[in-house]
PDB file of C-alpha atoms in Angstrom:
ATOM      1  CA  MET A  27     103.351 120.474 109.241  1.00 98.00           C
ATOM      2  CA  GLU A  28     105.010 117.334 107.846  1.00 98.00           C
ATOM      3  CA  LEU A  29     103.659 113.831 108.413  1.00 98.00           C
ATOM      4  CA  PHE A  30     106.215 111.038 108.043  1.00 98.00           C
ATOM      5  CA  ARG A  31     106.979 107.440 108.995  1.00 98.00           C
ATOM      6  CA  HIS A  32     110.239 106.196 110.481  1.00 98.00           C
ATOM      7  CA  GLY A  33     111.817 102.878 111.342  1.00 98.00           C
ATOM      8  CA  PRO A  34     112.673  99.576 109.634  1.00 98.00           C
ATOM      9  CA  ALA A  35     110.765  98.636 106.491  1.00 97.00           C
ATOM     10  CA  GLY A  36     107.469  97.041 107.465  1.00 95.00           C
ATOM     11  CA  SER A  37     107.661  98.329 111.054  1.00 97.00           C
ATOM     12  CA  GLU A  38     107.490 102.090 110.544  1.00 98.00           C
ATOM     13  CA  ARG A  39     105.971 104.340 113.173  1.00 98.00           C
ATOM     14  CA  PRO A  40     103.913 107.454 112.378  1.00 98.00           C
ATOM     15  CA  ALA A  41     105.194 110.878 113.318  1.00 98.00           C
ATOM     16  CA  VAL A  42     104.720 114.557 112.582  1.00 98.00           C
ATOM     17  CA  ARG A  43     107.202 117.402 112.369  1.00 98.00           C
ATOM     18  CA  GLU A  44     106.463 121.043 113.052  1.00 97.00           C
ATOM     19  CA  GLU A  45     108.991 123.878 113.206  1.00 95.00           C
ATOM     20  CA  GLY A  46     111.845 121.376 113.145  1.00 95.00           C
ATOM     21  CA  ARG A  47     110.606 119.279 116.095  1.00 97.00           C
ATOM     22  CA  ALA A  48     109.272 115.742 115.697  1.00 98.00           C
ATOM     23  CA  TYR A  49     106.354 114.247 117.601  1.00 98.00           C
ATOM     24  CA  ASP A  50     104.995 110.724 117.976  1.00 98.00           C
ATOM     25  CA  LEU A  51     101.645 110.167 116.251  1.00 98.00           C
ATOM     26  CA  THR A  52     100.820 106.821 117.853  1.00 98.00           C
ATOM     27  CA  PRO A  53      98.500 108.470 120.427  1.00 97.00           C
ATOM     28  CA  LEU A  54      96.264 109.232 117.414  1.00 97.00           C
ATOM     29  CA  THR A  55      96.884 106.347 115.015  1.00 98.00           C
ATOM     30  CA  ALA A  56      98.827 103.137 114.520  1.00 98.00           C
ATOM     31  CA  ASP A  57      99.872 104.335 111.076  1.00 98.00           C
ATOM     32  CA  ILE A  58      99.393 106.987 108.395  1.00 98.00           C
ATOM     33  CA  ASP A  59      97.036 105.170 106.054  1.00 98.00           C
ATOM     34  CA  GLY A  60      93.780 105.560 104.187  1.00 98.00           C
ATOM     35  CA  PRO A  61      91.429 105.097 107.166  1.00 98.00           C
ATOM     36  CA  PHE A  62      93.404 107.647 109.208  1.00 98.00           C
ATOM     37  CA  LEU A  63      93.270 110.224 106.415  1.00 98.00           C
ATOM     38  CA  ALA A  64      89.556 109.559 105.784  1.00 98.00           C
ATOM     39  CA  ASP A  65      88.818 110.112 109.479  1.00 98.00           C
ATOM     40  CA  ASP A  66      90.085 113.719 109.442  1.00 98.00           C
ATOM     41  CA  GLY A  67      93.563 112.540 110.413  1.00 98.00           C
ATOM     42  CA  ILE A  68      95.303 115.678 109.148  1.00 98.00           C
ATOM     43  CA  GLU A  69      92.966 117.958 111.083  1.00 98.00           C
ATOM     44  CA  ARG A  70      93.186 115.848 114.254  1.00 98.00           C
ATOM     45  CA  THR A  71      96.972 115.901 114.034  1.00 98.00           C
ATOM     46  CA  ALA A  72      97.004 119.692 113.821  1.00 98.00           C
ATOM     47  CA  ALA A  73      94.639 119.930 116.793  1.00 98.00           C
ATOM     48  CA  ALA A  74      96.738 117.528 118.894  1.00 98.00           C
ATOM     49  CA  LEU A  75      99.884 119.504 118.116  1.00 98.00           C
ATOM     50  CA  ALA A  76      98.215 122.763 119.096  1.00 97.00           C
ATOM     51  CA  ALA A  77      97.028 121.221 122.360  1.00 97.00           C
ATOM     52  CA  GLY A  78     100.470 119.795 123.187  1.00 97.00           C
ATOM     53  CA  GLU A  79      99.101 116.252 123.308  1.00 97.00           C
ATOM     54  CA  LEU A  80     101.832 114.525 121.287  1.00 98.00           C
ATOM     55  CA  PRO A  81     105.138 113.462 122.893  1.00 98.00           C
ATOM     56  CA  GLU A  82     108.298 114.851 121.316  1.00 98.00           C
ATOM     57  CA  ILE A  83     110.671 112.258 119.846  1.00 98.00           C
ATOM     58  CA  ASP A  84     114.151 112.113 118.338  1.00 98.00           C
ATOM     59  CA  THR A  85     114.272 110.449 114.916  1.00 97.00           C
ATOM     60  CA  THR A  86     117.900 111.287 114.183  1.00 96.00           C
ATOM     61  CA  GLY A  87     119.544 108.469 112.238  1.00 96.00           C
ATOM     62  CA  ARG A  88     116.295 106.596 111.728  1.00 97.00           C
ATOM     63  CA  ARG A  89     115.324 105.235 108.324  1.00 98.00           C
ATOM     64  CA  ILE A  90     112.483 107.240 106.775  1.00 98.00           C
ATOM     65  CA  GLY A  91     109.747 105.171 105.166  1.00 98.00           C
ATOM     66  CA  PRO A  92     107.133 106.216 102.623  1.00 98.00           C
ATOM     67  CA  PRO A  93     104.773 108.740 104.250  1.00 98.00           C
ATOM     68  CA  ILE A  94     101.669 106.685 103.456  1.00 98.00           C
ATOM     69  CA  ALA A  95     101.339 103.044 104.515  1.00 97.00           C
ATOM     70  CA  ARG A  96     100.026 100.456 102.073  1.00 94.00           C
ATOM     71  CA  PRO A  97      98.389 102.700  99.464  1.00 97.00           C
ATOM     72  CA  PRO A  98      95.454 100.768  97.950  1.00 97.00           C
ATOM     73  CA  ALA A  99      96.433 101.964  94.471  1.00 98.00           C
ATOM     74  CA  VAL A 100      99.141 103.969  92.728  1.00 98.00           C
ATOM     75  CA  VAL A 101      97.604 105.698  89.710  1.00 98.00           C
ATOM     76  CA  CYS A 102     100.000 107.370  87.267  1.00 97.00           C
ATOM     77  CA  ILE A 103      99.559 109.981  84.559  1.00 97.00           C
ATOM     78  CA  GLY A 104     101.743 109.777  81.466  1.00 93.00           C
ATOM     79  CA  MET A 105     103.147 112.595  79.332  1.00 92.00           C
ATOM     80  CA  ASN A 106     101.560 115.311  81.469  1.00 95.00           C
ATOM     81  CA  TYR A 107     104.225 117.912  80.642  1.00 93.00           C
ATOM     82  CA  ALA A 108     104.296 119.166  77.063  1.00 84.00           C
ATOM     83  CA  ALA A 109     108.106 119.220  76.858  1.00 81.00           C
ATOM     84  CA  HIS A 110     108.336 115.644  78.149  1.00 78.00           C
ATOM     85  CA  ALA A 111     105.785 114.507  75.581  1.00 76.00           C
ATOM     86  CA  ALA A 112     107.891 116.184  72.886  1.00 78.00           C
ATOM     87  CA  GLU A 113     111.123 114.504  74.011  1.00 77.00           C
ATOM     88  CA  SER A 114     109.226 111.196  73.949  1.00 73.00           C
ATOM     89  CA  GLY A 115     108.289 111.841  70.331  1.00 77.00           C
ATOM     90  CA  ALA A 116     104.608 112.574  70.961  1.00 79.00           C
ATOM     91  CA  ALA A 117     102.208 115.488  71.015  1.00 82.00           C
ATOM     92  CA  PRO A 118     100.617 116.529  74.330  1.00 86.00           C
ATOM     93  CA  PRO A 119      97.698 114.152  74.893  1.00 91.00           C
ATOM     94  CA  PRO A 120      94.104 115.411  74.492  1.00 94.00           C
ATOM     95  CA  TYR A 121      93.111 113.668  77.728  1.00 95.00           C
ATOM     96  CA  PRO A 122      95.085 112.139  80.630  1.00 96.00           C
ATOM     97  CA  ILE A 123      97.042 108.971  79.870  1.00 94.00           C
ATOM     98  CA  VAL A 124      96.435 106.642  82.804  1.00 96.00           C
ATOM     99  CA  PHE A 125      98.349 103.570  83.935  1.00 95.00           C
ATOM    100  CA  LEU A 126      98.763 101.748  87.234  1.00 96.00           C
ATOM    101  CA  LYS A 127     101.810 100.967  89.329  1.00 97.00           C
ATOM    102  CA  HIS A 128     101.736  98.078  91.813  1.00 97.00           C
ATOM    103  CA  PRO A 129     101.504  99.472  95.380  1.00 97.00           C
ATOM    104  CA  GLY A 130     104.225  97.025  96.403  1.00 97.00           C
ATOM    105  CA  CYS A 131     106.697  99.166  94.451  1.00 97.00           C
ATOM    106  CA  VAL A 132     106.405 101.938  97.059  1.00 98.00           C
ATOM    107  CA  VAL A 133     109.502 102.255  99.264  1.00 98.00           C
ATOM    108  CA  GLY A 134     111.134 104.897 101.404  1.00 98.00           C
ATOM    109  CA  PRO A 135     112.645 108.011  99.849  1.00 98.00           C
ATOM    110  CA  ASP A 136     116.248 106.994 100.485  1.00 98.00           C
ATOM    111  CA  ASP A 137     115.964 103.222 100.080  1.00 98.00           C
ATOM    112  CA  ASP A 138     118.132 101.500  97.493  1.00 98.00           C
ATOM    113  CA  VAL A 139     116.611 100.954  94.047  1.00 98.00           C
ATOM    114  CA  ILE A 140     117.094  97.438  92.685  1.00 98.00           C
ATOM    115  CA  LEU A 141     118.006  97.284  88.999  1.00 98.00           C
ATOM    116  CA  PRO A 142     116.015  94.423  87.408  1.00 96.00           C
ATOM    117  CA  PRO A 143     118.039  91.608  85.817  1.00 95.00           C
ATOM    118  CA  ASN A 144     118.716  92.301  82.139  1.00 92.00           C
ATOM    119  CA  SER A 145     117.614  95.910  82.490  1.00 96.00           C
ATOM    120  CA  ALA A 146     119.387  98.275  80.108  1.00 95.00           C
ATOM    121  CA  LYS A 147     116.942 101.189  80.113  1.00 97.00           C
ATOM    122  CA  THR A 148     115.939 102.052  83.670  1.00 98.00           C
ATOM    123  CA  ASP A 149     114.952 105.719  83.889  1.00 98.00           C
ATOM    124  CA  TRP A 150     114.143 108.290  86.586  1.00 98.00           C
ATOM    125  CA  GLU A 151     111.036 110.503  86.815  1.00 98.00           C
ATOM    126  CA  VAL A 152     110.540 113.202  89.443  1.00 98.00           C
ATOM    127  CA  GLU A 153     106.823 113.672  90.083  1.00 98.00           C
ATOM    128  CA  LEU A 154     104.328 115.404  92.334  1.00 98.00           C
ATOM    129  CA  ALA A 155     102.297 112.749  94.153  1.00 98.00           C
ATOM    130  CA  VAL A 156      98.754 113.392  95.367  1.00 98.00           C
ATOM    131  CA  VAL A 157      97.453 111.396  98.347  1.00 98.00           C
ATOM    132  CA  MET A 158      93.695 111.023  98.588  1.00 98.00           C
ATOM    133  CA  LYS A 159      91.527 111.262 101.705  1.00 98.00           C
ATOM    134  CA  GLY A 160      88.154 110.654 100.082  1.00 98.00           C
ATOM    135  CA  THR A 161      86.408 109.084  97.110  1.00 98.00           C
ATOM    136  CA  PRO A 162      85.369 111.489  94.348  1.00 98.00           C
ATOM    137  CA  ARG A 163      82.495 110.054  92.332  1.00 98.00           C
ATOM    138  CA  TYR A 164      81.605 111.419  88.890  1.00 98.00           C
ATOM    139  CA  LEU A 165      82.545 115.001  89.689  1.00 98.00           C
ATOM    140  CA  ASN A 166      80.766 117.685  87.703  1.00 98.00           C
ATOM    141  CA  ASP A 167      83.691 120.086  87.594  1.00 98.00           C
ATOM    142  CA  PRO A 168      87.438 120.179  88.461  1.00 98.00           C
ATOM    143  CA  SER A 169      86.671 122.834  91.086  1.00 97.00           C
ATOM    144  CA  GLU A 170      85.199 120.048  93.238  1.00 98.00           C
ATOM    145  CA  ALA A 171      88.314 117.874  93.126  1.00 98.00           C
ATOM    146  CA  LEU A 172      90.839 119.279  95.592  1.00 98.00           C
ATOM    147  CA  GLY A 173      88.542 118.761  98.565  1.00 98.00           C
ATOM    148  CA  TYR A 174      89.287 115.047  98.289  1.00 98.00           C
ATOM    149  CA  VAL A 175      93.053 115.509  98.628  1.00 98.00           C
ATOM    150  CA  ALA A 176      94.800 114.805 101.946  1.00 98.00           C
ATOM    151  CA  GLY A 177      98.167 116.140 100.871  1.00 98.00           C
ATOM    152  CA  TYR A 178     101.159 116.008  98.571  1.00 98.00           C
ATOM    153  CA  ALA A 179     104.486 114.169  98.449  1.00 98.00           C
ATOM    154  CA  LEU A 180     107.568 113.723  96.276  1.00 98.00           C
ATOM    155  CA  SER A 181     107.670 110.617  94.080  1.00 98.00           C
ATOM    156  CA  ASN A 182     110.182 108.916  91.780  1.00 98.00           C
ATOM    157  CA  ASP A 183     108.246 106.981  89.128  1.00 98.00           C
ATOM    158  CA  LEU A 184     111.096 104.745  87.986  1.00 98.00           C
ATOM    159  CA  SER A 185     110.577 103.131  84.587  1.00 97.00           C
ATOM    160  CA  GLU A 186     112.274 100.388  82.608  1.00 96.00           C
ATOM    161  CA  ARG A 187     111.758 101.746  79.090  1.00 95.00           C
ATOM    162  CA  ALA A 188     112.453  98.525  77.180  1.00 94.00           C
ATOM    163  CA  PHE A 189     109.904  96.694  79.325  1.00 93.00           C
ATOM    164  CA  GLN A 190     107.477  99.631  79.002  1.00 92.00           C
ATOM    165  CA  LEU A 191     107.738 100.398  75.285  1.00 89.00           C
ATOM    166  CA  GLU A 192     109.518  97.579  73.455  1.00 90.00           C
ATOM    167  CA  GLU A 193     108.340  94.421  75.229  1.00 84.00           C
ATOM    168  CA  SER A 194     104.907  95.485  76.443  1.00 68.00           C
ATOM    169  CA  GLY A 195     102.534  95.533  73.510  1.00 75.00           C
ATOM    170  CA  GLY A 196     101.334  98.866  74.847  1.00 73.00           C
ATOM    171  CA  GLN A 197     101.107  97.780  78.479  1.00 83.00           C
ATOM    172  CA  TRP A 198     103.086 100.531  80.199  1.00 88.00           C
ATOM    173  CA  SER A 199     102.728  98.970  83.636  1.00 90.00           C
ATOM    174  CA  LYS A 200     105.127  96.179  82.635  1.00 92.00           C
ATOM    175  CA  GLY A 201     107.934  98.746  82.762  1.00 94.00           C
ATOM    176  CA  LYS A 202     106.726 100.478  85.921  1.00 96.00           C
ATOM    177  CA  CYS A 203     106.180  97.779  88.528  1.00 96.00           C
ATOM    178  CA  ALA A 204     109.588  96.353  89.420  1.00 97.00           C
ATOM    179  CA  GLU A 205     110.491  96.005  93.087  1.00 98.00           C
ATOM    180  CA  THR A 206     111.537  99.366  94.649  1.00 98.00           C
ATOM    181  CA  PHE A 207     110.395 101.316  91.568  1.00 98.00           C
ATOM    182  CA  ASN A 208     108.499 103.979  93.541  1.00 98.00           C
ATOM    183  CA  PRO A 209     110.481 105.815  96.222  1.00 98.00           C
ATOM    184  CA  LEU A 210     107.975 108.112  97.954  1.00 98.00           C
ATOM    185  CA  GLY A 211     108.460 110.918 100.466  1.00 98.00           C
ATOM    186  CA  PRO A 212     110.119 111.900 102.743  1.00 98.00           C
ATOM    187  CA  VAL A 213     106.992 113.692 103.988  1.00 98.00           C
ATOM    188  CA  LEU A 214     103.303 114.192 103.377  1.00 98.00           C
ATOM    189  CA  ARG A 215     102.371 117.870 103.494  1.00 98.00           C
ATOM    190  CA  PRO A 216      98.709 118.781 104.103  1.00 98.00           C
ATOM    191  CA  ALA A 217      96.827 119.997 101.045  1.00 98.00           C
ATOM    192  CA  SER A 218      95.991 123.233 102.865  1.00 97.00           C
ATOM    193  CA  GLU A 219      99.707 124.131 102.973  1.00 98.00           C
ATOM    194  CA  ILE A 220     100.675 123.411  99.353  1.00 98.00           C
ATOM    195  CA  ASP A 221      99.735 125.095  96.080  1.00 97.00           C
ATOM    196  CA  PRO A 222     100.148 122.292  93.515  1.00 97.00           C
ATOM    197  CA  THR A 223     100.014 124.642  90.542  1.00 96.00           C
ATOM    198  CA  ALA A 224     103.475 126.223  90.852  1.00 94.00           C
ATOM    199  CA  LEU A 225     106.006 123.903  92.493  1.00 98.00           C
ATOM    200  CA  ARG A 226     109.585 123.649  91.286  1.00 98.00           C
ATOM    201  CA  LEU A 227     110.674 120.017  90.816  1.00 98.00           C
ATOM    202  CA  ARG A 228     114.206 118.844  90.070  1.00 98.00           C
ATOM    203  CA  SER A 229     116.270 115.693  89.665  1.00 98.00           C
ATOM    204  CA  TRP A 230     119.976 114.887  89.509  1.00 98.00           C
ATOM    205  CA  VAL A 231     121.986 111.775  88.618  1.00 98.00           C
ATOM    206  CA  ASN A 232     125.424 111.584  90.224  1.00 98.00           C
ATOM    207  CA  GLY A 233     125.129 115.283  91.059  1.00 98.00           C
ATOM    208  CA  GLU A 234     124.373 116.379  87.495  1.00 98.00           C
ATOM    209  CA  VAL A 235     121.062 118.136  86.827  1.00 98.00           C
ATOM    210  CA  ARG A 236     118.602 116.136  84.763  1.00 98.00           C
ATOM    211  CA  GLN A 237     115.210 117.805  85.327  1.00 97.00           C
ATOM    212  CA  ASP A 238     114.351 121.340  86.417  1.00 97.00           C
ATOM    213  CA  SER A 239     110.776 122.414  85.816  1.00 97.00           C
ATOM    214  CA  SER A 240     107.535 123.520  87.458  1.00 96.00           C
ATOM    215  CA  THR A 241     104.114 121.992  87.954  1.00 97.00           C
ATOM    216  CA  ALA A 242     102.858 125.151  86.214  1.00 95.00           C
ATOM    217  CA  ASP A 243     103.857 123.344  82.993  1.00 94.00           C
ATOM    218  CA  MET A 244     101.453 120.440  83.530  1.00 96.00           C
ATOM    219  CA  VAL A 245      99.114 119.700  80.644  1.00 96.00           C
ATOM    220  CA  PHE A 246      96.403 118.661  83.119  1.00 98.00           C
ATOM    221  CA  SER A 247      96.302 120.164  86.611  1.00 98.00           C
ATOM    222  CA  VAL A 248      95.819 118.104  89.765  1.00 98.00           C
ATOM    223  CA  ALA A 249      92.167 119.163  89.880  1.00 98.00           C
ATOM    224  CA  GLU A 250      91.628 118.214  86.233  1.00 98.00           C
ATOM    225  CA  ILE A 251      93.281 114.823  86.758  1.00 98.00           C
ATOM    226  CA  ILE A 252      91.079 113.949  89.744  1.00 98.00           C
ATOM    227  CA  HIS A 253      87.960 115.162  87.941  1.00 98.00           C
ATOM    228  CA  HIS A 254      88.851 112.954  84.955  1.00 98.00           C
ATOM    229  CA  LEU A 255      89.677 109.880  87.053  1.00 98.00           C
ATOM    230  CA  SER A 256      86.436 110.171  89.032  1.00 98.00           C
ATOM    231  CA  HIS A 257      84.550 109.182  85.871  1.00 98.00           C
ATOM    232  CA  TYR A 258      86.659 106.092  85.152  1.00 98.00           C
ATOM    233  CA  MET A 259      87.803 104.489  88.396  1.00 97.00           C
ATOM    234  CA  LEU A 260      87.144 104.214  92.099  1.00 97.00           C
ATOM    235  CA  LEU A 261      89.658 106.295  94.035  1.00 98.00           C
ATOM    236  CA  MET A 262      90.024 105.405  97.709  1.00 98.00           C
ATOM    237  CA  PRO A 263      91.473 107.137 100.783  1.00 98.00           C
ATOM    238  CA  GLY A 264      95.202 106.479 100.811  1.00 98.00           C
ATOM    239  CA  ASP A 265      95.481 106.140  97.043  1.00 98.00           C
ATOM    240  CA  VAL A 266      98.482 107.844  95.455  1.00 98.00           C
ATOM    241  CA  ILE A 267      98.252 109.679  92.136  1.00 98.00           C
ATOM    242  CA  SER A 268     101.572 110.404  90.429  1.00 98.00           C
ATOM    243  CA  THR A 269     100.917 113.371  88.165  1.00 98.00           C
ATOM    244  CA  GLY A 270     103.600 113.000  85.500  1.00 97.00           C
ATOM    245  CA  THR A 271     107.201 114.028  84.964  1.00 96.00           C
ATOM    246  CA  PRO A 272     108.805 116.981  83.139  1.00 96.00           C
ATOM    247  CA  GLU A 273     111.462 116.818  80.437  1.00 95.00           C
ATOM    248  CA  GLY A 274     114.976 115.598  81.185  1.00 95.00           C
ATOM    249  CA  VAL A 275     114.709 111.813  81.351  1.00 96.00           C
ATOM    250  CA  ALA A 276     116.996 109.255  79.722  1.00 96.00           C
ATOM    251  CA  LEU A 277     114.273 108.335  77.229  1.00 93.00           C
ATOM    252  CA  SER A 278     115.020 111.638  75.499  1.00 91.00           C
ATOM    253  CA  GLY A 279     118.371 110.267  74.320  1.00 93.00           C
ATOM    254  CA  ARG A 280     120.241 113.158  75.959  1.00 94.00           C
ATOM    255  CA  PHE A 281     121.382 111.163  78.998  1.00 97.00           C
ATOM    256  CA  PRO A 282     122.479 107.589  79.712  1.00 98.00           C
ATOM    257  CA  TYR A 283     120.122 105.209  81.465  1.00 98.00           C
ATOM    258  CA  LEU A 284     120.772 104.234  85.074  1.00 98.00           C
ATOM    259  CA  LYS A 285     123.377 101.655  86.037  1.00 98.00           C
ATOM    260  CA  VAL A 286     124.491 100.022  89.266  1.00 98.00           C
ATOM    261  CA  GLY A 287     126.241 102.555  91.512  1.00 98.00           C
ATOM    262  CA  ASP A 288     124.416 105.611  90.182  1.00 98.00           C
ATOM    263  CA  VAL A 289     122.894 108.006  92.714  1.00 98.00           C
ATOM    264  CA  VAL A 290     119.525 109.590  91.921  1.00 98.00           C
ATOM    265  CA  THR A 291     118.472 112.711  93.831  1.00 98.00           C
ATOM    266  CA  MET A 292     115.148 114.531  93.629  1.00 98.00           C
ATOM    267  CA  GLU A 293     113.333 117.375  95.311  1.00 98.00           C
ATOM    268  CA  ILE A 294     110.154 119.417  95.083  1.00 98.00           C
ATOM    269  CA  ASP A 295     109.746 122.771  96.783  1.00 97.00           C
ATOM    270  CA  GLY A 296     108.123 122.285 100.163  1.00 98.00           C
ATOM    271  CA  LEU A 297     108.080 118.487  99.920  1.00 98.00           C
ATOM    272  CA  GLY A 298     111.664 117.635 100.738  1.00 98.00           C
ATOM    273  CA  ARG A 299     114.451 115.717  99.067  1.00 98.00           C
ATOM    274  CA  GLN A 300     115.115 112.048  98.378  1.00 98.00           C
ATOM    275  CA  GLU A 301     118.164 110.090  97.233  1.00 98.00           C
ATOM    276  CA  GLN A 302     118.589 106.513  96.058  1.00 98.00           C
ATOM    277  CA  VAL A 303     121.563 104.350  95.135  1.00 98.00           C
ATOM    278  CA  ILE A 304     121.026 101.940  92.224  1.00 98.00           C
ATOM    279  CA  VAL A 305     122.015  98.404  93.288  1.00 98.00           C
ATOM    280  CA  ALA A 306     122.185  95.008  91.584  1.00 97.00           C
ATOM    281  CA  CYS A 307     119.393  92.489  92.010  1.00 94.00           C
TER     282      CYS A 307
END
């Protein structure tokens, strides 16, 4: 089962796909958002599909939006793959590195990415995104964490490295929050259908492979990340957690940074594929 949103930016409609057929979700909800997920939205969707209560629709040719509307927060984890930490010139961190991305950065999976003026070091990052359905508070153990997860999606945590590392004074978010810097989707897959511990994730630039790794190489698992965050911040239904990127980014020095006209493609097993064109501001 794949939940998604389609239509013009700002006017998306909720839908669900099962066995290749798409169905309208508006009989259940006006949108796929935090309140819907908190109110057993995934389970109610599955029940409505089984009962034949949702009208079939044709979304061919429609723009696909981010699968979650207006996430209250986008929480990101830095250097969560040992090889990526190494290519960044650092050791794997002893605890999760946390920074925030402005929710306004979230766009559809195939929307254009706007290169900021004077940017010379814009970079790609394929990541597994976690979408929350509940609020974990001061969890005792990581084994309690996954029950708060609605599902998983594919995310591109775009980063302007000069803004992040050279002009920030340590404030990573300055290089993470430009307009369009978080393509998300195309779909939200229910947590019950996805094992987040062994997903292949890949990225390409202009058809050339940049990243090819597995979530099995994470320093901190999804459960460990949520357990950790529950002691430091309020997580809300609809929040997105981007869990870090593997090796193969431009920051490593092995590849050029992005420029206008480049095409970035990403995919994660079971979560679909996204593609963006880099355009001028």
